Coordinates of N, CA, C and O in Angstrom, one line a residue:
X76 N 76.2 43.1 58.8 CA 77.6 42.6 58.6 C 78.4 43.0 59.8 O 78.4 44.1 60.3
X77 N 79.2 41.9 60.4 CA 79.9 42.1 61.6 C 81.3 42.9 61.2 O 81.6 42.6 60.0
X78 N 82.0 43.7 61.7 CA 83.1 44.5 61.8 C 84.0 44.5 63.0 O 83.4 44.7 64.0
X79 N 85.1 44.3 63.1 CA 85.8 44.3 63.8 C 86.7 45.1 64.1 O 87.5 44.2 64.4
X80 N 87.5 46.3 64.3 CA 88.4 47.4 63.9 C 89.4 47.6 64.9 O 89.3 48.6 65.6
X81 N 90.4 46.7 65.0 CA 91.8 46.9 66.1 C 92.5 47.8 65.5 O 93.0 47.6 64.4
X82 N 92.8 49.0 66.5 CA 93.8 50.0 66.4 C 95.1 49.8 67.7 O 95.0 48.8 68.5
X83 N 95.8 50.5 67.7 CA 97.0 50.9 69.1 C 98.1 49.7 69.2 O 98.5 49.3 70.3
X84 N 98.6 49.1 67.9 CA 99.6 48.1 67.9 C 100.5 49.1 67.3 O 100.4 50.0 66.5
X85 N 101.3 48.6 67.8 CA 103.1 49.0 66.9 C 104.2 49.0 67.8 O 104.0 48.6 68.9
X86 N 105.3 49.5 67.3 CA 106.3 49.8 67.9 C 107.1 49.7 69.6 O 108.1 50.4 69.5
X87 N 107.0 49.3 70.4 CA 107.7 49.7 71.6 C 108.5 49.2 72.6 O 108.6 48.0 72.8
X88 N 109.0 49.7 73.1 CA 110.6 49.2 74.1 C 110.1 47.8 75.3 O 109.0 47.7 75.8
X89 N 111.3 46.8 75.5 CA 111.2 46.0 76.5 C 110.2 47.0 77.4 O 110.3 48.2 77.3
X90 N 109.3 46.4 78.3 CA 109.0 47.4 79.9 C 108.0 48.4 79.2 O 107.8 49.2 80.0
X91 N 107.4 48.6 78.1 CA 106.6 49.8 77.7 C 105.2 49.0 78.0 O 105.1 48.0 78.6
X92 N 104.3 49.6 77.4 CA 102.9 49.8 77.5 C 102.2 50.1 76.3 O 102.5 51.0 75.7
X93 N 101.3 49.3 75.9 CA 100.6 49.6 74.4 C 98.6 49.3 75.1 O 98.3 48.5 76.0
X94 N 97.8 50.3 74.5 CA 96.8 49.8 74.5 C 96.0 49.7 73.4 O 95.7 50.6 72.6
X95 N 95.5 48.0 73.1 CA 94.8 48.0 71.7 C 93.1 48.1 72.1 O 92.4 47.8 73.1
X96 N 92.8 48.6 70.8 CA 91.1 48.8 71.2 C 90.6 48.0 69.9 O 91.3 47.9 68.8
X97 N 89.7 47.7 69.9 CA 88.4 47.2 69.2 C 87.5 47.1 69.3 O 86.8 46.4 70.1
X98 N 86.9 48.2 68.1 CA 85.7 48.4 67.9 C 84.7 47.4 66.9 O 85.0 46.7 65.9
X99 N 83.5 47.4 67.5 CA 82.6 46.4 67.1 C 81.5 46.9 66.8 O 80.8 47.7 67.5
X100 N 81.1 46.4 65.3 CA 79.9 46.5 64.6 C 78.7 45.7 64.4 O 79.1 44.6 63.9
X101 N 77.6 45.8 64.4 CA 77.0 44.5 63.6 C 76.8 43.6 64.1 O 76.9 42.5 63.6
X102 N 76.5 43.9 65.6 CA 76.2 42.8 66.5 C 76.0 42.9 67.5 O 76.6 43.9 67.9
X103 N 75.1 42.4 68.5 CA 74.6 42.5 69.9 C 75.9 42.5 71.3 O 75.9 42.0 72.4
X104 N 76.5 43.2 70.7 CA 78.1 43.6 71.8 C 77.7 43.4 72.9 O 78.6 43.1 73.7
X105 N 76.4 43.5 73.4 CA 77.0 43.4 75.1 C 76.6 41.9 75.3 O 76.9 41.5 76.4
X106 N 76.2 41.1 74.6 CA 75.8 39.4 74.8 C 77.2 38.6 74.2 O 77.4 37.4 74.3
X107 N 78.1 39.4 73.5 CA 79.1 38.6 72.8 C 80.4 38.4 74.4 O 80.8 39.0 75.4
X108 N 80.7 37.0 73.7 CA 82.2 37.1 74.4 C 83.2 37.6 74.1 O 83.8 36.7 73.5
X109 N 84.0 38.5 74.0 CA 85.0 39.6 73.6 C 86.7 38.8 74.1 O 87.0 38.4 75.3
X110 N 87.7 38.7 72.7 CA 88.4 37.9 73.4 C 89.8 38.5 72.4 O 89.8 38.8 71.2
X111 N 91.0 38.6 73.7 CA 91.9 38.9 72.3 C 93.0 37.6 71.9 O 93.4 37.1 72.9
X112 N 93.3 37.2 71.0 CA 94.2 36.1 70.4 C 95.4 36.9 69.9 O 95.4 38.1 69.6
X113 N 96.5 36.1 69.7 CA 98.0 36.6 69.2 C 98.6 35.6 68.3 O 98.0 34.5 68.2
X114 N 99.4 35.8 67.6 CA 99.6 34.9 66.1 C 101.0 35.3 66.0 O 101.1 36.3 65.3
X115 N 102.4 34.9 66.6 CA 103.8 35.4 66.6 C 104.3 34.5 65.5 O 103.8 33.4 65.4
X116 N 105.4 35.0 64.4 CA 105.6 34.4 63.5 C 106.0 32.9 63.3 O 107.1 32.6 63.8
X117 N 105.5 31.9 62.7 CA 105.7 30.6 62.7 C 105.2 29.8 63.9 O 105.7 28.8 64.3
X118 N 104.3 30.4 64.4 CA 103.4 29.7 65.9 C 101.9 30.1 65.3 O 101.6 30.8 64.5
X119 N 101.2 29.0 66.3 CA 99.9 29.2 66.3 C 99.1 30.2 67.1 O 99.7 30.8 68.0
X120 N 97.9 30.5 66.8 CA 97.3 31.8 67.2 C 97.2 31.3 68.5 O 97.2 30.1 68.5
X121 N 97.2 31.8 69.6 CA 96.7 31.7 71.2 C 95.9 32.4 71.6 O 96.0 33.5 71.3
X122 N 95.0 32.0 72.4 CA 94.2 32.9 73.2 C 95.4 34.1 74.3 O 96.6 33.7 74.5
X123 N 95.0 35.1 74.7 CA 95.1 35.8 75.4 C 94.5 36.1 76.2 O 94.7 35.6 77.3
X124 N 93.7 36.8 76.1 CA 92.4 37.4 77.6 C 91.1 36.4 76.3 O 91.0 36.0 75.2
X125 N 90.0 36.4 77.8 CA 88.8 36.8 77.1 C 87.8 37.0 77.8 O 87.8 36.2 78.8
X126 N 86.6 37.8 77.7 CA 85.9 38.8 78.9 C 84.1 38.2 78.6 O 83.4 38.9 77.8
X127 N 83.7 37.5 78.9 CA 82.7 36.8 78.9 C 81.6 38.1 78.7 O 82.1 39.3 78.9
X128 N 80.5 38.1 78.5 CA 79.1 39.0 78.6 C 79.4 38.9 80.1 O 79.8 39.9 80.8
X129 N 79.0 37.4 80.7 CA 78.6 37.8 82.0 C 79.9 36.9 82.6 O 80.5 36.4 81.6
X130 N 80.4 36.7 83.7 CA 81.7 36.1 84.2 C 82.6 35.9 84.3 O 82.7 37.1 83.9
X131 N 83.9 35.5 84.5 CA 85.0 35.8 84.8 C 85.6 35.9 83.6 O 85.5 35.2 82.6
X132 N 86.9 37.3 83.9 CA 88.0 37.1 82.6 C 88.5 35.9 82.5 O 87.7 35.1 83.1
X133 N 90.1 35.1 81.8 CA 90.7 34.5 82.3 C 91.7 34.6 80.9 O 91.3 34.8 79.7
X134 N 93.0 34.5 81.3 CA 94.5 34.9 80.8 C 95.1 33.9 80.7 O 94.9 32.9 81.4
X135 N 96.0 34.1 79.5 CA 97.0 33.3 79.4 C 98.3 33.6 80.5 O 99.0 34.6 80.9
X136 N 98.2 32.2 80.6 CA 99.5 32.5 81.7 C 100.7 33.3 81.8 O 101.3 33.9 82.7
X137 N 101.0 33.3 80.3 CA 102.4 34.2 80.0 C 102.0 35.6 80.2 O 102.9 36.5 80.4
X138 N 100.5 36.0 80.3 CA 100.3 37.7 80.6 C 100.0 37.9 81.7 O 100.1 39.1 82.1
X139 N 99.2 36.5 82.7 CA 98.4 37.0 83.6 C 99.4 38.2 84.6 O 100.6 38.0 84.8
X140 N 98.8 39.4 85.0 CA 99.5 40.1 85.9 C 99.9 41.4 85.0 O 100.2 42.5 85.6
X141 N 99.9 41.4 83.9 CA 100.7 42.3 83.0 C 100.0 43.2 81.9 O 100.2 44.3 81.6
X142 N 98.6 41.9 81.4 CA 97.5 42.5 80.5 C 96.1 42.7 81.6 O 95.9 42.2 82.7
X143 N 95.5 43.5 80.7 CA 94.3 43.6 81.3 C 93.4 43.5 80.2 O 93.8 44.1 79.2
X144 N 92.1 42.9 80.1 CA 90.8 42.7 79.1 C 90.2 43.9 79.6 O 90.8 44.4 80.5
X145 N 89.4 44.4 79.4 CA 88.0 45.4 79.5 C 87.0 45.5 77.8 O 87.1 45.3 76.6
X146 N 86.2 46.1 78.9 CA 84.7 46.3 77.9 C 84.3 47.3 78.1 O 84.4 47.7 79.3
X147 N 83.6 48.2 77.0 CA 83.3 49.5 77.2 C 81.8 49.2 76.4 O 81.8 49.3 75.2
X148 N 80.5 48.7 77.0 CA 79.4 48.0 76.3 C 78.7 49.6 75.9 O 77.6 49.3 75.3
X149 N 78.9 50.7 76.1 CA 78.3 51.9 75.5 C 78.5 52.1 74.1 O 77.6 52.5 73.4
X150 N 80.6 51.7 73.7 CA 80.9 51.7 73.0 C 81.3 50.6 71.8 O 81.7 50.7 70.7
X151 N 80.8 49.4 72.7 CA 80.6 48.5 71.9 C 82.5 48.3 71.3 O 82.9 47.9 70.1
X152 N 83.3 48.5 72.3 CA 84.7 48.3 72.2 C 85.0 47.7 73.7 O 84.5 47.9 74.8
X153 N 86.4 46.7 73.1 CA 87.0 46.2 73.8 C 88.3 46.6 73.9 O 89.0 46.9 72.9
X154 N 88.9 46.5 75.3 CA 90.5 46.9 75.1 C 91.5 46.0 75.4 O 91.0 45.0 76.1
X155 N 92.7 45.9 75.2 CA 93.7 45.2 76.0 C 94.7 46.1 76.5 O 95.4 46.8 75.7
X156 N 94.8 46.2 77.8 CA 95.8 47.1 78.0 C 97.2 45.8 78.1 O 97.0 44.6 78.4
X157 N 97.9 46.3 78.0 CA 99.7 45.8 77.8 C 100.4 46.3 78.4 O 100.8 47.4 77.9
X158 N 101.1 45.9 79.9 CA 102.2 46.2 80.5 C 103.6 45.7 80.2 O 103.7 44.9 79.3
X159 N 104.7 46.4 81.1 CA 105.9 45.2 81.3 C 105.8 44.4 80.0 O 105.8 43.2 80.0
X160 N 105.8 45.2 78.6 CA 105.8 44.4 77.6 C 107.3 43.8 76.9 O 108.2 44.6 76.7
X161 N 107.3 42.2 76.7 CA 108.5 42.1 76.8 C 108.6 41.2 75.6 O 107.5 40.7 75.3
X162 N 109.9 40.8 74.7 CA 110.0 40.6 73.1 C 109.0 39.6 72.4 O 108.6 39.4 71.3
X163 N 108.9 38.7 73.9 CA 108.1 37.6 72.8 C 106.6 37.9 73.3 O 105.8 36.9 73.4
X164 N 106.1 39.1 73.5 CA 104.7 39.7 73.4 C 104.4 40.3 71.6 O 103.4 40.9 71.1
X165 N 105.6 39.9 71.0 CA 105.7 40.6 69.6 C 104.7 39.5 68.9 O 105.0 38.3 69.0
X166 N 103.6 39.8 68.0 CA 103.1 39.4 67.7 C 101.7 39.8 66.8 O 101.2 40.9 67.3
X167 N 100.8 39.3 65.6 CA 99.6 40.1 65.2 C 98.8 39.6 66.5 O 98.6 38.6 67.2
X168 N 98.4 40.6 66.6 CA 96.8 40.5 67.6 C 95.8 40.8 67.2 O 95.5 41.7 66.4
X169 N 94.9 39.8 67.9 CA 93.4 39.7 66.8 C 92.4 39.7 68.1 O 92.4 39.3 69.3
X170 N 91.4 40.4 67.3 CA 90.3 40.8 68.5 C 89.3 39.8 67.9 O 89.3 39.8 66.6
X171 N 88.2 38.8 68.9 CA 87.6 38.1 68.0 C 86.3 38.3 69.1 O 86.4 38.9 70.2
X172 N 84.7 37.5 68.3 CA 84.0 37.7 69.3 C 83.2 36.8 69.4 O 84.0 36.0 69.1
X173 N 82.4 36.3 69.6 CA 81.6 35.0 70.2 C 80.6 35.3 70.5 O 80.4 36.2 71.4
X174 N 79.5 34.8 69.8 CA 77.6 35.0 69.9 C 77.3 34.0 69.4 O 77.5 33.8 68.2
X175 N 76.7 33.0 70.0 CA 76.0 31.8 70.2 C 77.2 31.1 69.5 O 78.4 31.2 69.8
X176 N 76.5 30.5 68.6 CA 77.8 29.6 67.6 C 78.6 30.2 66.3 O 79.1 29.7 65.4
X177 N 78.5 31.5 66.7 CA 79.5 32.3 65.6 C 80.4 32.9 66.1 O 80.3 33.4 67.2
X178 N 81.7 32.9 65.4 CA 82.4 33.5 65.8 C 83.4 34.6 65.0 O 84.5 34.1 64.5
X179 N 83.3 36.2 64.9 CA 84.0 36.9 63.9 C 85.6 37.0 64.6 O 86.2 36.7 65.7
X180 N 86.0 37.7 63.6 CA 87.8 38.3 64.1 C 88.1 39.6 63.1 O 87.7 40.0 62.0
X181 N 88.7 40.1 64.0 CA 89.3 41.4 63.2 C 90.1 40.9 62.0 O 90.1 39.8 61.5
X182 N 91.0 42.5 61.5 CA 92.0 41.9 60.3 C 93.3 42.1 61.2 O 94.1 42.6 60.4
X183 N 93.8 42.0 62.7 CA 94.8 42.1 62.7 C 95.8 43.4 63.4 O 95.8 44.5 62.7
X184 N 96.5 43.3 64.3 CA 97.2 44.9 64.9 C 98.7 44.2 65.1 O 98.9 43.3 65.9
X185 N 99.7 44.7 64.4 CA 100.8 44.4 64.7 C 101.8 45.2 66.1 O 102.4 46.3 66.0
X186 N 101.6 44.4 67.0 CA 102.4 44.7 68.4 C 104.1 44.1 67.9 O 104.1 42.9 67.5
X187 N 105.1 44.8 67.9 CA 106.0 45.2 68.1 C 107.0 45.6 69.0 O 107.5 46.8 68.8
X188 N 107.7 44.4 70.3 CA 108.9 45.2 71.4 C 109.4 44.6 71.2 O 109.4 43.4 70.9
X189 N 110.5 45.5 71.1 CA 112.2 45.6 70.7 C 112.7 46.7 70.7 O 112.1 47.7 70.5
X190 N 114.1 46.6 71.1 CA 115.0 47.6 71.8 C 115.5 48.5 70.2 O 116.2 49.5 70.3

């Protein structure tokens, strides 16, 4: 059974820094594509980062410069780091993953900036 487990959302100021992690169960982690999506209230989910097994990241425009994707394939976790975080980065964030034609998602990390 695949598991997904996003921690490190909540709370913080225009200009702050959050880093979410997700851990991964139940699956060949270092062949998967690792990707994070956001879901802000009454909008559709969007991609964000996403970090191929093998090949290039690539970002949504609104972050490129600010987030960063990584893979930690020991631990079979992925992170997003979050800079220069600014109000409409407010949003659930979902870690999702990609292995051949499947695809799991976490349950969810609520990121929160505001003054």
């Amino acid at each position: 059974q695949v598991q997904l487990v996003e921690s490190g959302g909540g709370l913080v100021q225009p200009g702050g820094s959050l880093r979410l992690s997700c851990a991964a169960s139940g699956l060949l982690f270092n062949f998967a594509a690792m990707a994070w999506y956001r879901q802000a209230p009454g909008k559709e989910r969007e991609l964000v980062a996403r970090l191929p097994s093998r090949g290039a990241t690539n970002y949504a425009d609104s972050v490129k410069g600010r987030f960063t994707i990584s893979r930690d394939n020991a631990k079979n976790t992925v992170y997003l780091q979050m800079n220069s975080l600014k109000p409409e980065d407010t949003a659930v964030y979902y870690c999702n993953a990609q292995l051949s034609v499947s695809s799991y998602w976490g349950q969810g990390t609520q990121v929160t900036v505001s003054s």
